[in-house]
mmCIF file of C-alpha atoms and ligand atoms in Angstrom:
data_model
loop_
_atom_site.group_PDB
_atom_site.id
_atom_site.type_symbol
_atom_site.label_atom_id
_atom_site.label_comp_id
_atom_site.label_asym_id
_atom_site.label_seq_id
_atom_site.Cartn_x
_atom_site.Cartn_y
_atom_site.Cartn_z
ATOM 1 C CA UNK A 1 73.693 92.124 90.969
ATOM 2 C CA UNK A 2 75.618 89.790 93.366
ATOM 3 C CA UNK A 3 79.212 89.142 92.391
ATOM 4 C CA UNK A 4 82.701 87.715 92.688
ATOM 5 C CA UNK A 5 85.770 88.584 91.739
ATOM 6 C CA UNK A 6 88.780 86.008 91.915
ATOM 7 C CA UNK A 7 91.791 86.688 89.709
ATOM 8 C CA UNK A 8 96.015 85.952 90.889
ATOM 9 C CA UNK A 9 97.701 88.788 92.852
ATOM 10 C CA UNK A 10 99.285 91.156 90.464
ATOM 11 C CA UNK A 11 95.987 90.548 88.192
ATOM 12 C CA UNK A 12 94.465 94.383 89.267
ATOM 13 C CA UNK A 13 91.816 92.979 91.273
ATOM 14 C CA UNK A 14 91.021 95.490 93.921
ATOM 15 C CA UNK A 15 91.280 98.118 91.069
ATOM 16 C CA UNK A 16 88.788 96.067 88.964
ATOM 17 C CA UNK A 17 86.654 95.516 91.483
ATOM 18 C CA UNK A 18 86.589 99.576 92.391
ATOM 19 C CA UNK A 19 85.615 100.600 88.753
ATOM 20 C CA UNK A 20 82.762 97.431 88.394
ATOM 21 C CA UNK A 21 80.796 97.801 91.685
ATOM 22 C CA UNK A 22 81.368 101.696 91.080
ATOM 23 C CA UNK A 23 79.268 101.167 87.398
ATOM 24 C CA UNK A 24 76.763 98.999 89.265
ATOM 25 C CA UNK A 25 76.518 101.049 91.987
ATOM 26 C CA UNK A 26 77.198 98.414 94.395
ATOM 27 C CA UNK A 27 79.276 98.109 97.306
ATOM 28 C CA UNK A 28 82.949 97.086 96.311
ATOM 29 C CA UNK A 29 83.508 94.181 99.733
ATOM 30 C CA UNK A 30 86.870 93.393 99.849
ATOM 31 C CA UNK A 31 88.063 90.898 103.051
ATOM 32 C CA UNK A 32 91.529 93.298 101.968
ATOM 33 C CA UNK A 33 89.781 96.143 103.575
ATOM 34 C CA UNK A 34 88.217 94.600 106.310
ATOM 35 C CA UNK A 35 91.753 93.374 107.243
ATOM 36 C CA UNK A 36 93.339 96.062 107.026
ATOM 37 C CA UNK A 37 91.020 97.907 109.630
ATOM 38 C CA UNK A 38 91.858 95.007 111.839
ATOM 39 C CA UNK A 39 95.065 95.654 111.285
ATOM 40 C CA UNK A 40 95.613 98.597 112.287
ATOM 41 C CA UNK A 41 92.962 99.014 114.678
ATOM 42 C CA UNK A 42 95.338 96.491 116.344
ATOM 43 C CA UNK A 43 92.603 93.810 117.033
ATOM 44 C CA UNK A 44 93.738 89.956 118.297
ATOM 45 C CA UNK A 45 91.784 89.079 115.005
ATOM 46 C CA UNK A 46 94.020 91.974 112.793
ATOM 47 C CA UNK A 47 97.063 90.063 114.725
ATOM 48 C CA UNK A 48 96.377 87.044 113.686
ATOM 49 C CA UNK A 49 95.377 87.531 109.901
ATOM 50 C CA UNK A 50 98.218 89.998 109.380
ATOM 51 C CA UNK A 51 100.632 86.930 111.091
ATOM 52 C CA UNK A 52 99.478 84.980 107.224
ATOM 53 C CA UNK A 53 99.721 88.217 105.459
ATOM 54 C CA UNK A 54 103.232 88.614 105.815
ATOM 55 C CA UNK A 55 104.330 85.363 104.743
ATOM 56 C CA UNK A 56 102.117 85.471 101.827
ATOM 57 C CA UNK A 57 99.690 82.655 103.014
ATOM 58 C CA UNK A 58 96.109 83.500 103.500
ATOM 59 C CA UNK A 59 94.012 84.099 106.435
ATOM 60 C CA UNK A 60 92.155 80.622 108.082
ATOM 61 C CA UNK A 61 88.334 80.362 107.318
ATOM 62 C CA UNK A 62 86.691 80.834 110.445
ATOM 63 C CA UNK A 63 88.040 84.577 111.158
ATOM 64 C CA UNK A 64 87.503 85.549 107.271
ATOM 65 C CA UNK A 65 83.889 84.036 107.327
ATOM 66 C CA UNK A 66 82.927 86.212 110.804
ATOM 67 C CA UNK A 67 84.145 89.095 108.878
ATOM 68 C CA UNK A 68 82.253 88.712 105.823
ATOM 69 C CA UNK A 69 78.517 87.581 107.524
ATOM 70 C CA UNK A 70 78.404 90.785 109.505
ATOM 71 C CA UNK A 71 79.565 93.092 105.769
ATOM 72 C CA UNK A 72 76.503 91.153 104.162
ATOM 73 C CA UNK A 73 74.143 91.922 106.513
ATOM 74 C CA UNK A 74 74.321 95.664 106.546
ATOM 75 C CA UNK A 75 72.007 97.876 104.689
ATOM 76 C CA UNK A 76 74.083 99.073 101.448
ATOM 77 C CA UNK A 77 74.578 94.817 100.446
ATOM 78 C CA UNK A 78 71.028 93.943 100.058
ATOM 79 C CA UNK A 79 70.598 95.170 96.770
ATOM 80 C CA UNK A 80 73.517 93.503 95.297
ATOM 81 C CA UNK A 81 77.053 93.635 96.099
ATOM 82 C CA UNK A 82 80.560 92.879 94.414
ATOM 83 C CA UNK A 83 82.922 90.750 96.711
ATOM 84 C CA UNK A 84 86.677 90.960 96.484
ATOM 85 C CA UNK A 85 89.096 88.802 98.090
ATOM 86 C CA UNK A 86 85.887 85.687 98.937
ATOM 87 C CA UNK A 87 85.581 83.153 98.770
ATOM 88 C CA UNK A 88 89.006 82.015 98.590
ATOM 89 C CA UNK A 89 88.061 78.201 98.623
ATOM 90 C CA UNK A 90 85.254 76.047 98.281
ATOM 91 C CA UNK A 91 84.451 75.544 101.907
ATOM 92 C CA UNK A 92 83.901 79.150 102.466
ATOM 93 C CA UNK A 93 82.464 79.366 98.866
ATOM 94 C CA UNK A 94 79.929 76.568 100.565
ATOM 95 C CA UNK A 95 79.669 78.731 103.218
ATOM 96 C CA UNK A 96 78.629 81.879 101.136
ATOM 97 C CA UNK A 97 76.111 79.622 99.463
ATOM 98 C CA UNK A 98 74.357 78.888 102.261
ATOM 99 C CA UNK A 99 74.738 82.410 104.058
ATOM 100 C CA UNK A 100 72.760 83.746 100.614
ATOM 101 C CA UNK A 101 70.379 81.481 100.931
ATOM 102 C CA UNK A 102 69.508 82.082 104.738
ATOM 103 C CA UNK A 103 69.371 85.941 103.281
ATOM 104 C CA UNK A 104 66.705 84.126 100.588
ATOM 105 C CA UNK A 105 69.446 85.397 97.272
ATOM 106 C CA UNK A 106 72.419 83.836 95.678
ATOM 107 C CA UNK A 107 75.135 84.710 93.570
ATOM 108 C CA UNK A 108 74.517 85.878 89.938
ATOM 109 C CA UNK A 109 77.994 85.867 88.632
ATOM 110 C CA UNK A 110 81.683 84.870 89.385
ATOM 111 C CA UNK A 111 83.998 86.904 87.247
ATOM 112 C CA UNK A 112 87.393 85.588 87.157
ATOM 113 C CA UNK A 113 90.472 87.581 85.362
ATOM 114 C CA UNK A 114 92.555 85.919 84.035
ATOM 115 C CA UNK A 115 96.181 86.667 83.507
ATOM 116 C CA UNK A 116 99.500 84.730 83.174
ATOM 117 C CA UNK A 117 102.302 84.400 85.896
ATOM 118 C CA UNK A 118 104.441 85.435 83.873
ATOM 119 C CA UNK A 119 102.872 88.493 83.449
ATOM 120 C CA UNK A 120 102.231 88.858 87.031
ATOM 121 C CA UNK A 121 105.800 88.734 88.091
ATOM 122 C CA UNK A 122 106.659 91.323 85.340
ATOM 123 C CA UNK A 123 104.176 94.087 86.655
ATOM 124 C CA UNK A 124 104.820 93.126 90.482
ATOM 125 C CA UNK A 125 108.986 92.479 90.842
ATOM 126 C CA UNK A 126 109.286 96.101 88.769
ATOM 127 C CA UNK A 127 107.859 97.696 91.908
ATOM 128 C CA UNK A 128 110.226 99.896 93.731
ATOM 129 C CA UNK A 129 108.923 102.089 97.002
ATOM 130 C CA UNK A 130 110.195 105.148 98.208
ATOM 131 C CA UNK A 131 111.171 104.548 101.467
ATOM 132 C CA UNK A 132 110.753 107.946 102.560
ATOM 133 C CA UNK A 133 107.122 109.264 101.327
ATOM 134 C CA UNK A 134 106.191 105.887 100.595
ATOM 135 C CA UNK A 135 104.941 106.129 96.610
ATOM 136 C CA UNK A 136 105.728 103.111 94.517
ATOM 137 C CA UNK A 137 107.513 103.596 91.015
ATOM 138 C CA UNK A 138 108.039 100.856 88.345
ATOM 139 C CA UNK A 139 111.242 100.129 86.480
ATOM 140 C CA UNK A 140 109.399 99.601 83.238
ATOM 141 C CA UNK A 141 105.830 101.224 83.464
ATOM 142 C CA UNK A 142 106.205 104.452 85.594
ATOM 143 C CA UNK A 143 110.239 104.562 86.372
ATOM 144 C CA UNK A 144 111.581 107.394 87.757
ATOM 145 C CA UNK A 145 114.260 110.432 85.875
ATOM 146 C CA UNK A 146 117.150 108.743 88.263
ATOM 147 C CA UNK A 147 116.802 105.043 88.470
ATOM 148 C CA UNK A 148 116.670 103.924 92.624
ATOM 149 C CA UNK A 149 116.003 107.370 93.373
ATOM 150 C CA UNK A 150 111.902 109.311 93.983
ATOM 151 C CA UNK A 151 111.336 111.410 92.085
ATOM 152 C CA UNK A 152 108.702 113.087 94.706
ATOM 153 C CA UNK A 153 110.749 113.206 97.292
ATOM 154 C CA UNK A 154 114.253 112.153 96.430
ATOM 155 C CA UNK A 155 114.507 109.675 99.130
ATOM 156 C CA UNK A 156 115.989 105.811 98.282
ATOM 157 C CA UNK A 157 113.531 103.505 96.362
ATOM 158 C CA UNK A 158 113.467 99.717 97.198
ATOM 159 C CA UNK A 159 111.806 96.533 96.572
ATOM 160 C CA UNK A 160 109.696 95.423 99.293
ATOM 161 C CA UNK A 161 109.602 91.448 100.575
ATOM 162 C CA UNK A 162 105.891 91.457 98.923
ATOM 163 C CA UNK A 163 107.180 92.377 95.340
ATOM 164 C CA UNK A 164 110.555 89.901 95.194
ATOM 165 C CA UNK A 165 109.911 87.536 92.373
ATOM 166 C CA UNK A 166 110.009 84.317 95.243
ATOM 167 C CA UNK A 167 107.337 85.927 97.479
ATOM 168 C CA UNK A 168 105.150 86.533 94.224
ATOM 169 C CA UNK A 169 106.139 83.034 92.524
ATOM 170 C CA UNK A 170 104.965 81.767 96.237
ATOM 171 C CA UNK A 171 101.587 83.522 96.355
ATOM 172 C CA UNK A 172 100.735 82.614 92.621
ATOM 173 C CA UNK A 173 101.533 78.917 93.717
ATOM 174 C CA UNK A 174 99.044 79.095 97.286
ATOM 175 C CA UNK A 175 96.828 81.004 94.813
ATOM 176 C CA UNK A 176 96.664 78.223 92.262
ATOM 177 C CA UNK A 177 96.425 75.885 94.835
ATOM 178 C CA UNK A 178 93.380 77.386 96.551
ATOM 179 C CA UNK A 179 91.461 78.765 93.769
ATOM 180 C CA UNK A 180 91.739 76.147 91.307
ATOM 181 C CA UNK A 181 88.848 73.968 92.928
ATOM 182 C CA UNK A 182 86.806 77.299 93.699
ATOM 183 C CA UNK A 183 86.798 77.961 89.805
ATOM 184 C CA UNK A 184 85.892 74.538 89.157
ATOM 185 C CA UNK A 185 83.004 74.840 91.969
ATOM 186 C CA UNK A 186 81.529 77.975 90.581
ATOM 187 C CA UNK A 187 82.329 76.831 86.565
ATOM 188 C CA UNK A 188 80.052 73.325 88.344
ATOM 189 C CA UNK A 189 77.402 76.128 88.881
ATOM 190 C CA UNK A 190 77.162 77.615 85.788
ATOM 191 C CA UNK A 191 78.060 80.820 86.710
ATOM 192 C CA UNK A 192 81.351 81.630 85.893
ATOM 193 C CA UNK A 193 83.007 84.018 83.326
ATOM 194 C CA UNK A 194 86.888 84.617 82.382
ATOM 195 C CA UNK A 195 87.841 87.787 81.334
ATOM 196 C CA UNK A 196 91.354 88.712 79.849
ATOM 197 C CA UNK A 197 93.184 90.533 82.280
ATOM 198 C CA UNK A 198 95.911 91.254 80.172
ATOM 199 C CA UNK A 199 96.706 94.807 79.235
ATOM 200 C CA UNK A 200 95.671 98.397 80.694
ATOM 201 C CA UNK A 201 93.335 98.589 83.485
ATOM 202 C CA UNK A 202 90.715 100.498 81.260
ATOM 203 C CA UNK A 203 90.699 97.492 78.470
ATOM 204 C CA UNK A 204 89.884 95.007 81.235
ATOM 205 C CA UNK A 205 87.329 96.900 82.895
ATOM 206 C CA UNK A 206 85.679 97.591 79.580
ATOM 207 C CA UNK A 207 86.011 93.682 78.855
ATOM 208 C CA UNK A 208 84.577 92.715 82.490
ATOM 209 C CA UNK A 209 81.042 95.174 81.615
ATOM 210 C CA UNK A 210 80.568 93.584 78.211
ATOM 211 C CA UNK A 211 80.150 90.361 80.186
ATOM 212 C CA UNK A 212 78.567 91.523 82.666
ATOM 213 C CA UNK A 213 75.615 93.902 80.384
ATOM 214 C CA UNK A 214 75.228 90.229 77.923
ATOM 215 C CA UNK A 215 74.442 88.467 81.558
ATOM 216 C CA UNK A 216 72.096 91.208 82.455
ATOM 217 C CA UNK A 217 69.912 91.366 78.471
HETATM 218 ZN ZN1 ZN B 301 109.521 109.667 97.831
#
């Protein structure tokens, strides 16, 4: 089964998209992990995309798209595959289209969660890091004994740039803006499927296999 993921920051999309391609037994592709390689392999092309990262923008088209044609053409994707974090747009949703159909396939299914920002800046502002050992509490879902302290480690907890309310607020907004036409684009298709991201990670993965076993009878 070919697939997509889309679904707002904060929605549990990388987690999601672990636990669906693991039940299909296809490779989980997320752009996420290819940048992060980059990254830290210190590349010109890690550079660069981590320059958007930071602000909370995303990474230009041509350097994403490079990425993605050479995951897609290795062995373990030509069975079926479940991407994560593209398309992000419709030009490089166009550009998918056409790299599928060069490969003589196409996209099955376009799952999108579905979750309100509200709800988004409730699970992601809550985050607090230890800036010693580096594990991330939440005020209301995993706090720890002492508040601002780890509980691991004792060292100080804070709230990083990525989980202040304005940097999420921002990201939800060059989310919207970006995805909005790519779930029109792929709803123009006919192929694809909300599923209520609301609630624990188990519910919503349950939710996302019910739609994706009626797709498959
Ligand atoms: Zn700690």
């Amino acid at each position: 089964m070919r697939l997509v993921l889309v679904g707002p920051p904060g929605a549990g999309k990388g987690t999601q998209a672990q636990f669906i391609a693991s039940h299909l037994s296809i490779p989980k592709i997320s752009t996420g992990d290819i940048f992060r390689a980059n990254v830290s392999g210190g590349t010109p092309l890690g550079k660069l995309a981590k320059e958007y990262m930071d602000r909370g923008d995303l990474v230009p088209d041509e350097v994403t798209v490079a990425m993605v044609r050479d995951r897609l053409s290795e062995d373990d994707a030509q069975e079926g595959f479940l991407l994560d974090g593209f398309p992000r747009n419709v030009p490089q949703a166009e550009v998918l289209k056409k790299m599928l159909a060069e490969f003589g396939t196409a996209l099955d299914l376009v799952l999108e969660l579905v979750v309100d920002d509200d709800e988004v800046v409730r699970r992601l502002a809550g985050r607090r890091t230890c800036r010693s050992c580096g594990k991330v509490w939440h005020v209301l879902f995993d706090p720890p004994a002492e508040p601002g302290v780890c509980d691991a480690c004792g060292g100080e907890l804070f709230q990083r740039d990525d989980d202040r309310e304005e940097t999420i607020r921002h990201r939800l907004e060059v989310y919207q803006e970006q995805t909005a036409p790519l779930v029109a684009f792929y709803a123009d298709e006919g192929i694809l499927v909300g599923v209520d991201a609301t609630g624990p990670v188990e519910e919503v993965t349950q939710r996302a296999m019910a739609v994706l076993r009626r797709f498959a009878d």
